[in-house]
Amino acid sequence: MSDRGNGRPAGRDPPVRRGQILELEIKGLTHDADGVGPAGGLAVFVPRALPGEVVRVRVTEVRKNHARARLLEVTRPSPRRLEPPCPVYAECGGCQLQHLNARGQLEYKTGLVTDALRRLGGLDGVVVRPAIGMEDPWRYRNKAQFPVAAGPGGRGLVGGIYARGTHRLVPVNECLIQHPLNNTMLQVALELAGRHRIAPYDEDGHTGVLRHVLARATRATGEAMAVFVTRTRDLPAARDLARELMARVPQVVCVAHNTNPRRTNVILGERTRLVLGRPYVEEVLGGLRFRISPTSFFQVNPAQTEVLYSRAVDYAALGGGETVVELYSGIGAISLFLARRAARVTGVEVVPEAVRDAVANARLNGVANVSFIEGPAERVLPELAAGGVRAEVVVLDPPRRGCEPRVLEAVGRLRPDRVVYVSCNPATLARDLARLAGLGYRVREVQPVDMFPQTAHVEAVALAVREEGHRR
Ligand SMILES: C[S@@+](CC[C@H](N)C(=O)[O-])C[C@H]1O[C@@H](n2cnc3c(N)ncnc32)[C@H](O)[C@@H]1O
């Protein structure tokens, strides 16, 4: 009889069945923050259960190598367990860790990064610093994008967050990790859209109009933006809607309309137009002013972004004379932070609107030693490397999927002394750092930053240094 790696002989019936009630001891947390405990050699995943706890669960799904279960009762609670303050926490898919105290969350996130480096990157012995948390880890998110559905009895509209792993909307009136202004904007926008009888989008039939409402608040300037995302090319009563929203929520300086006609989970479509006000909001970070357009990426937690960027600047160790290339530069935020200490910074970004913002931001801050190239990093960087461009420091801040191998190979050809890698996904960070190690870059240190308290997500910044004598 062979062993399947889970301690259970092959060919036997699973040790648990669907609907069964079990008592389990939870041994750890998965990367989705589910508790995990063994039952007859099978790993059972239990959302909202914590390590060290003894729990009573009902099995909901049995697979070959694992099972899932719903928490019924915590018979021996962890000393780190908290009463979650959010009234919809049990159903909502937005947060996964409100029931774990702040220290527990930070240790979990440090562990996520350490574990990914070791398991997925084969990078043993890298120094991973303890995750940096927030003093007040609530109401930090500057961006909300809520899907829209019909209200109770088909009257009006509601917005909310999908239940985990589903497209079932959990209506949310006050999200506790959102900036309060985002909650207000969403409620008012939905009330007004309902009054104008704008039909909610129906995913099954691909009918209806309003798919999402996006709200973006700022911390320093107080300005706010609302974006209505529709399936249709038209947003009915657009100008009235915008005028009424601005009258009710005076912080709103920009109302935009985005059209997304496709059957897709991606929220924004390709066409965005301004309905009323300015085409951007302004935010201040680290003494620099940033203009942010409706479709440009901007980090969601401004306080922790300052922490993250200053660590990235420290890792870049600039003395004033260096040339820096930042790939995936968005609206130029990190580039502008770096430009204060470098001779020259070049940002590379694929979204044209973000590049326009970046150029405007350089001007707004009187920074003359930065420039931005519009295009995909996987095309632009190999071109720069082939053109003989030199850089002492390369900064990478890719989306969740990480860097294409072509990008990292081009980094290797550019031969910077230091690579600073900012990442929101420990798995792709580990993979890419391992690739950089193959190109002669030793990972010196990784600093996780808790950009997303109460959730299972973590941001991290890593420093990799070129090893002397490495041959390509
Ligand atoms: C995680 S964000 C980082 C943005 C910026 N560094 C910041 O801190 O605000 C990733 C950025 O990469 C851009 N992007 C995505 N794919 C890209 C590609 N293939 N080439 C260049 N930029 C890309 C996105 O538009 C987004 O602005």
GROMACS .gro file of C-alpha atoms and ligand atoms in nm, residues 297-299 309 326 328-331 333-334 348-351 354 375-378 397-399 401, ligand 1:
model
   51
  297PHE     CA    1  -0.324   5.222  -0.950
  298PHE     CA    2  -0.256   5.374  -0.612
  299GLN     CA    3  -0.171   5.183  -0.292
  309TYR     CA    4   0.820   5.341   0.035
  326GLU     CA    5   1.160   5.162  -1.163
  328TYR     CA    6   0.568   4.902  -1.294
  329SER     CA    7   0.584   5.264  -1.178
  330GLY     CA    8   0.210   5.349  -1.178
  331ILE     CA    9   0.157   5.719  -1.112
  333ALA     CA   10   0.499   5.747  -0.653
  334ILE     CA   11   0.810   5.541  -0.573
  348VAL     CA   12   0.820   5.217  -1.686
  349GLU     CA   13   0.442   5.168  -1.680
  350VAL     CA   14   0.190   5.011  -1.917
  351VAL     CA   15  -0.128   5.212  -1.839
  354ALA     CA   16  -0.105   5.634  -1.506
  375GLY     CA   17   0.489   5.031  -2.235
  376PRO     CA   18   0.507   4.680  -2.096
  377ALA     CA   19   0.814   4.616  -1.880
  378GLU     CA   20   0.879   4.292  -2.069
  397ASP     CA   21   0.673   4.671  -0.808
  398PRO     CA   22   0.470   4.434  -1.026
  399PRO     CA   23   0.105   4.329  -0.998
  401ARG     CA   24   0.133   3.782  -1.095
  473LIG     C1   25   0.142   4.712  -0.780
  473LIG     S1   26   0.121   4.846  -0.893
  473LIG     C2   27   0.256   4.951  -0.847
  473LIG     C3   28   0.246   5.094  -0.886
  473LIG     C4   29   0.342   5.192  -0.821
  473LIG     N1   30   0.476   5.143  -0.813
  473LIG     C5   31   0.292   5.238  -0.686
  473LIG     O1   32   0.351   5.204  -0.583
  473LIG     O2   33   0.189   5.306  -0.681
  473LIG     C6   34   0.168   4.772  -1.043
  473LIG     C7   35   0.165   4.862  -1.162
  473LIG     O3   36   0.215   4.788  -1.275
  473LIG     C8   37   0.143   4.825  -1.389
  473LIG     N2   38   0.162   4.716  -1.486
  473LIG     C9   39   0.093   4.600  -1.496
  473LIG     N3   40   0.146   4.521  -1.591
  473LIG    C10   41   0.253   4.588  -1.641
  473LIG    C11   42   0.350   4.558  -1.741
  473LIG     N4   43   0.348   4.442  -1.808
  473LIG     N5   44   0.446   4.648  -1.767
  473LIG    C12   45   0.451   4.767  -1.699
  473LIG     N6   46   0.360   4.801  -1.605
  473LIG    C13   47   0.263   4.713  -1.575
  473LIG    C14   48   0.003   4.849  -1.339
  473LIG     O4   49  -0.070   4.931  -1.426
  473LIG    C15   50   0.032   4.916  -1.204
  473LIG     O5   51   0.039   5.056  -1.218
   0.00000   0.00000   0.00000
